[in-house]
mmCIF file of C-alpha atoms in Angstrom:
data_model
loop_
_atom_site.group_PDB
_atom_site.id
_atom_site.type_symbol
_atom_site.label_atom_id
_atom_site.label_comp_id
_atom_site.label_asym_id
_atom_site.label_seq_id
_atom_site.Cartn_x
_atom_site.Cartn_y
_atom_site.Cartn_z
ATOM 1 C CA ASP T 24 -24.177 -14.810 93.886
ATOM 2 C CA ALA T 25 -21.140 -13.208 95.454
ATOM 3 C CA GLY T 26 -19.122 -10.818 93.362
ATOM 4 C CA VAL T 27 -15.355 -10.640 93.209
ATOM 5 C CA THR T 28 -13.980 -10.577 96.737
ATOM 6 C CA GLN T 29 -10.598 -9.210 97.747
ATOM 7 C CA SER T 30 -8.734 -9.267 101.020
ATOM 8 C CA PRO T 31 -7.564 -7.428 102.941
ATOM 9 C CA THR T 32 -9.374 -4.147 102.194
ATOM 10 C CA HIS T 33 -6.587 -2.025 103.626
ATOM 11 C CA LEU T 34 -2.956 -2.726 104.370
ATOM 12 C CA ILE T 35 -0.086 -0.681 105.749
ATOM 13 C CA LYS T 36 3.476 -1.865 105.189
ATOM 14 C CA THR T 37 6.940 -0.401 105.446
ATOM 15 C CA ARG T 38 9.567 -0.203 102.734
ATOM 16 C CA GLY T 39 11.324 -3.491 102.056
ATOM 17 C CA GLN T 40 8.524 -5.661 103.364
ATOM 18 C CA GLN T 41 6.565 -8.200 101.352
ATOM 19 C CA VAL T 42 2.807 -8.313 100.855
ATOM 20 C CA THR T 43 0.273 -10.870 99.600
ATOM 21 C CA LEU T 44 -3.110 -9.824 98.291
ATOM 22 C CA ARG T 45 -5.921 -12.291 97.716
ATOM 23 C CA CYS T 46 -8.794 -12.496 95.259
ATOM 24 C CA SER T 47 -11.747 -14.839 94.792
ATOM 25 C CA PRO T 48 -13.462 -14.585 91.403
ATOM 26 C CA ILE T 49 -17.157 -14.789 90.671
ATOM 27 C CA SER T 50 -18.303 -18.394 90.751
ATOM 28 C CA GLY T 51 -17.754 -19.973 87.326
ATOM 29 C CA HIS T 52 -15.210 -17.389 86.192
ATOM 30 C CA LYS T 53 -11.866 -18.892 85.227
ATOM 31 C CA SER T 54 -9.921 -15.741 84.411
ATOM 32 C CA VAL T 55 -8.446 -13.371 86.983
ATOM 33 C CA SER T 56 -6.627 -10.136 86.227
ATOM 34 C CA TRP T 57 -4.764 -7.801 88.557
ATOM 35 C CA TYR T 58 -4.573 -4.020 88.127
ATOM 36 C CA GLN T 59 -2.772 -1.265 89.994
ATOM 37 C CA GLN T 60 -4.471 2.107 90.304
ATOM 38 C CA VAL T 61 -2.486 5.071 91.493
ATOM 39 C CA LEU T 62 -4.499 8.047 92.746
ATOM 40 C CA GLY T 63 -5.812 10.126 89.872
ATOM 41 C CA GLN T 64 -4.993 7.611 87.156
ATOM 42 C CA GLY T 65 -6.705 4.739 85.375
ATOM 43 C CA PRO T 66 -5.988 1.127 86.359
ATOM 44 C CA GLN T 67 -2.751 -0.325 84.972
ATOM 45 C CA PHE T 68 -2.598 -3.993 83.997
ATOM 46 C CA ILE T 69 -0.277 -6.205 86.052
ATOM 47 C CA PHE T 70 -1.175 -9.856 85.324
ATOM 48 C CA GLN T 71 -3.827 -12.054 83.815
ATOM 49 C CA TYR T 72 -4.338 -15.733 84.627
ATOM 50 C CA TYR T 73 -6.674 -18.107 82.846
ATOM 51 C CA GLU T 74 -7.106 -21.722 83.845
ATOM 52 C CA LYS T 75 -4.115 -21.344 86.197
ATOM 53 C CA GLU T 76 -1.763 -20.231 83.421
ATOM 54 C CA GLU T 77 -0.275 -16.769 83.049
ATOM 55 C CA ARG T 78 -1.777 -15.189 79.944
ATOM 56 C CA GLY T 79 -0.295 -11.746 80.131
ATOM 57 C CA ARG T 80 2.014 -9.551 82.112
ATOM 58 C CA GLY T 81 2.152 -5.779 82.228
ATOM 59 C CA ASN T 82 5.156 -3.521 82.519
ATOM 60 C CA PHE T 83 5.933 -4.211 86.178
ATOM 61 C CA PRO T 84 9.216 -5.333 87.783
ATOM 62 C CA ASP T 85 9.946 -8.893 88.838
ATOM 63 C CA ARG T 86 9.136 -7.922 92.422
ATOM 64 C CA PHE T 87 5.535 -8.476 91.366
ATOM 65 C CA SER T 88 4.370 -12.067 91.009
ATOM 66 C CA ALA T 89 1.048 -13.869 91.012
ATOM 67 C CA ARG T 90 -0.508 -17.262 90.836
ATOM 68 C CA GLN T 91 -3.903 -18.860 90.370
ATOM 69 C CA PHE T 92 -5.084 -21.842 92.343
ATOM 70 C CA PRO T 93 -7.175 -24.859 91.238
ATOM 71 C CA ASN T 94 -10.320 -23.165 92.616
ATOM 72 C CA TYR T 95 -9.462 -20.129 90.387
ATOM 73 C CA SER T 96 -8.714 -17.827 93.310
ATOM 74 C CA SER T 97 -5.540 -15.827 92.955
ATOM 75 C CA GLU T 98 -2.780 -14.173 94.949
ATOM 76 C CA LEU T 99 -0.652 -11.191 94.046
ATOM 77 C CA ASN T 100 2.715 -10.934 95.789
ATOM 78 C CA VAL T 101 4.909 -7.883 95.919
ATOM 79 C CA ASN T 102 8.413 -8.144 97.374
ATOM 80 C CA ALA T 103 10.787 -5.448 98.571
ATOM 81 C CA LEU T 104 8.061 -2.831 98.755
ATOM 82 C CA LEU T 105 8.806 0.704 97.611
ATOM 83 C CA LEU T 106 6.963 3.901 98.476
ATOM 84 C CA GLY T 107 5.770 4.012 94.864
ATOM 85 C CA ASP T 108 3.924 0.733 95.305
ATOM 86 C CA SER T 109 1.309 2.569 97.355
ATOM 87 C CA ALA T 110 -1.883 2.211 95.335
ATOM 88 C CA LEU T 111 -5.282 0.576 95.060
ATOM 89 C CA TYR T 112 -4.841 -2.992 93.819
ATOM 90 C CA LEU T 113 -7.822 -4.271 91.909
ATOM 91 C CA CYS T 114 -8.716 -7.803 90.976
ATOM 92 C CA ALA T 115 -11.096 -8.542 88.118
ATOM 93 C CA SER T 116 -12.631 -11.790 86.997
ATOM 94 C CA SER T 117 -14.166 -12.743 83.692
ATOM 95 C CA LEU T 118 -15.947 -15.732 82.262
ATOM 96 C CA ALA T 119 -13.862 -15.754 79.101
ATOM 97 C CA GLU T 120 -10.606 -14.293 77.929
ATOM 98 C CA GLY T 121 -9.632 -12.387 74.847
ATOM 99 C CA ARG T 122 -12.091 -10.496 72.732
ATOM 100 C CA SER T 123 -15.111 -11.672 74.744
ATOM 101 C CA GLU T 124 -13.582 -10.756 78.065
ATOM 102 C CA LYS T 125 -15.960 -8.682 80.201
ATOM 103 C CA LEU T 126 -14.382 -7.625 83.473
ATOM 104 C CA PHE T 127 -16.019 -7.547 86.890
ATOM 105 C CA PHE T 128 -13.970 -5.875 89.597
ATOM 106 C CA GLY T 129 -13.626 -6.386 93.309
ATOM 107 C CA SER T 130 -13.545 -3.495 95.768
ATOM 108 C CA GLY T 131 -9.773 -3.506 95.845
ATOM 109 C CA THR T 132 -7.014 -3.542 98.432
ATOM 110 C CA GLN T 133 -5.661 -0.141 99.413
ATOM 111 C CA LEU T 134 -1.935 -0.602 100.058
ATOM 112 C CA SER T 135 0.033 2.092 101.826
ATOM 113 C CA VAL T 136 3.815 1.782 101.999
ATOM 114 C CA LEU T 137 5.499 3.953 104.630
ATOM 115 C CA GLY U 2 0.288 -0.493 72.368
ATOM 116 C CA ILE U 3 -3.110 1.075 71.984
ATOM 117 C CA GLN U 4 -3.666 4.597 73.324
ATOM 118 C CA VAL U 5 -6.985 5.444 74.978
ATOM 119 C CA GLU U 6 -7.943 9.063 75.530
ATOM 120 C CA GLN U 7 -11.037 10.367 77.281
ATOM 121 C CA SER U 8 -12.692 13.742 77.277
ATOM 122 C CA PRO U 9 -13.561 15.898 79.013
ATOM 123 C CA PRO U 10 -11.295 15.211 81.993
ATOM 124 C CA ASP U 11 -13.740 16.891 84.375
ATOM 125 C CA LEU U 12 -17.444 17.614 84.161
ATOM 126 C CA ILE U 13 -19.790 19.361 86.582
ATOM 127 C CA LEU U 14 -23.548 19.051 86.085
ATOM 128 C CA GLN U 15 -26.723 20.071 87.797
ATOM 129 C CA GLU U 16 -29.016 17.200 88.680
ATOM 130 C CA GLY U 17 -31.309 16.448 85.746
ATOM 131 C CA ALA U 18 -28.868 17.527 83.045
ATOM 132 C CA ASN U 19 -27.641 15.311 80.210
ATOM 133 C CA SER U 20 -24.024 14.660 79.279
ATOM 134 C CA THR U 21 -21.839 12.921 76.699
ATOM 135 C CA LEU U 22 -18.463 11.401 77.524
ATOM 136 C CA ARG U 23 -16.058 10.512 74.738
ATOM 137 C CA CYS U 24 -13.396 7.823 74.382
ATOM 138 C CA ASN U 25 -10.939 7.850 71.460
ATOM 139 C CA PHE U 26 -8.647 4.926 70.748
ATOM 140 C CA SER U 27 -5.626 4.739 68.488
ATOM 141 C CA ASP U 28 -6.094 1.291 66.933
ATOM 142 C CA SER U 29 -8.860 -1.054 65.892
ATOM 143 C CA VAL U 30 -10.418 -2.790 68.881
ATOM 144 C CA ASN U 31 -12.081 -6.129 69.508
ATOM 145 C CA ASN U 32 -13.115 -5.289 73.055
ATOM 146 C CA LEU U 33 -14.285 -2.027 74.570
ATOM 147 C CA GLN U 34 -15.888 -1.504 77.966
ATOM 148 C CA TRP U 35 -17.170 1.413 80.034
ATOM 149 C CA PHE U 36 -16.839 1.480 83.826
ATOM 150 C CA HIS U 37 -18.035 3.745 86.624
ATOM 151 C CA GLN U 38 -15.811 4.101 89.676
ATOM 152 C CA ASN U 39 -17.825 5.361 92.619
ATOM 153 C CA PRO U 40 -16.364 7.587 95.353
ATOM 154 C CA TRP U 41 -15.549 4.466 97.395
ATOM 155 C CA GLY U 42 -13.344 3.066 94.625
ATOM 156 C CA GLN U 43 -15.636 0.317 93.353
ATOM 157 C CA LEU U 44 -15.445 -0.166 89.575
ATOM 158 C CA ILE U 45 -18.777 -1.130 88.037
ATOM 159 C CA ASN U 46 -19.009 -2.503 84.529
ATOM 160 C CA LEU U 47 -21.541 -0.396 82.601
ATOM 161 C CA PHE U 48 -21.231 -1.685 79.056
ATOM 162 C CA TYR U 49 -19.342 -4.212 76.977
ATOM 163 C CA ILE U 50 -19.575 -2.535 73.584
ATOM 164 C CA PRO U 51 -16.904 -3.220 70.928
ATOM 165 C CA SER U 52 -19.330 -1.892 68.311
ATOM 166 C CA GLY U 53 -22.893 -0.677 67.969
ATOM 167 C CA THR U 54 -25.257 0.866 70.489
ATOM 168 C CA LYS U 55 -26.597 -0.337 73.828
ATOM 169 C CA GLN U 56 -28.918 1.183 76.389
ATOM 170 C CA ASN U 57 -29.384 0.493 80.065
ATOM 171 C CA GLY U 58 -31.889 2.774 81.745
ATOM 172 C CA ARG U 59 -30.622 6.358 81.709
ATOM 173 C CA LEU U 60 -27.287 5.283 80.271
ATOM 174 C CA SER U 61 -26.490 4.426 76.691
ATOM 175 C CA ALA U 62 -23.286 3.857 74.765
ATOM 176 C CA THR U 63 -22.278 3.886 71.130
ATOM 177 C CA THR U 64 -19.031 2.626 69.616
ATOM 178 C CA VAL U 65 -18.088 3.518 66.047
ATOM 179 C CA ALA U 66 -15.212 1.120 65.605
ATOM 180 C CA THR U 67 -14.321 2.272 62.088
ATOM 181 C CA GLU U 68 -13.800 5.823 63.367
ATOM 182 C CA ARG U 69 -12.140 4.683 66.590
ATOM 183 C CA TYR U 70 -14.334 6.298 69.200
ATOM 184 C CA SER U 71 -17.002 5.469 71.737
ATOM 185 C CA LEU U 72 -19.537 7.698 73.466
ATOM 186 C CA LEU U 73 -21.279 7.280 76.805
ATOM 187 C CA TYR U 74 -24.542 9.198 77.247
ATOM 188 C CA ILE U 75 -25.977 9.977 80.662
ATOM 189 C CA SER U 76 -29.486 11.389 80.688
ATOM 190 C CA SER U 77 -31.341 13.015 83.597
ATOM 191 C CA SER U 78 -28.236 12.814 85.756
ATOM 192 C CA GLN U 79 -28.499 12.066 89.476
ATOM 193 C CA THR U 80 -26.087 12.737 92.320
ATOM 194 C CA THR U 81 -25.374 9.020 92.463
ATOM 195 C CA ASP U 82 -23.888 9.265 88.950
ATOM 196 C CA SER U 83 -20.932 11.147 90.427
ATOM 197 C CA GLY U 84 -17.571 9.442 90.208
ATOM 198 C CA VAL U 85 -15.035 8.645 87.511
ATOM 199 C CA TYR U 86 -15.969 7.054 84.209
ATOM 200 C CA PHE U 87 -13.357 4.932 82.460
ATOM 201 C CA CYS U 88 -13.305 3.308 79.072
ATOM 202 C CA ALA U 89 -10.978 0.391 78.430
ATOM 203 C CA ALA U 90 -10.037 -1.106 75.080
ATOM 204 C CA ARG U 91 -8.184 -4.103 73.715
ATOM 205 C CA THR U 92 -6.690 -4.404 70.247
ATOM 206 C CA THR U 93 -6.262 -7.579 68.236
ATOM 207 C CA GLY U 94 -3.291 -9.654 69.330
ATOM 208 C CA PHE U 95 -2.796 -7.674 72.522
ATOM 209 C CA GLN U 96 -3.440 -9.402 75.799
ATOM 210 C CA LYS U 97 -4.562 -6.628 78.041
ATOM 211 C CA LEU U 98 -7.338 -4.101 78.330
ATOM 212 C CA VAL U 99 -5.906 -0.595 78.377
ATOM 213 C CA PHE U 100 -7.746 1.990 80.459
ATOM 214 C CA GLY U 101 -8.112 5.641 79.638
ATOM 215 C CA THR U 102 -7.403 8.387 82.178
ATOM 216 C CA GLY U 103 -11.073 8.811 82.969
ATOM 217 C CA THR U 104 -13.698 11.544 83.121
ATOM 218 C CA ARG U 105 -14.454 12.825 86.613
ATOM 219 C CA LEU U 106 -18.155 13.682 86.919
ATOM 220 C CA LEU U 107 -19.731 15.669 89.724
ATOM 221 C CA VAL U 108 -23.513 15.979 89.779
ATOM 222 C CA SER U 109 -24.754 18.588 92.204
ATOM 223 C CA PRO U 110 -28.283 18.728 93.640
#
């Protein structure tokens, strides 16, 4: 079975532009979470979606938004890009949410903002 | 929110050596996981271990929830064990898993 897939793998944008990152969860997984990882740090939680509903949001500005589709795939959108948005964006899927949530990560999208 | 601290921050080993990585958390947890991030950035789930002990080959993990810490043991280390090890924890009533800052491991031949 395929793991979590993310696209694109790398992306270069300029300040002020908008970007959309995509994620397909493991087959049968209904929960998708997005994390931002800045070089040298641990992943920081951005959003979680379960059954197409937002279940949690991290401490990120409103420029960040996400959604989950009926097939459980997800998109993360970032508007008005800043240099500080340069990071590895990770998507994780899980079969359940809450205390039983076990995360499986994709390979990430490396975003560079120039 | 919950604070997750890992030690040591960096570790250098010779191939074949054993090591213990520690994760301390500031609140009671209902979910704790260990991950390995390889040099290419891929995060691999090693253990889901909110309490108790688990083993998977050369790796084992123990979480003592009442004392708010978890340990990851690596035995007979190999160069492929190199990378960054993260623990992540969730506390009751909190929606997200919080990651620690990681332990960077380098295993030399």
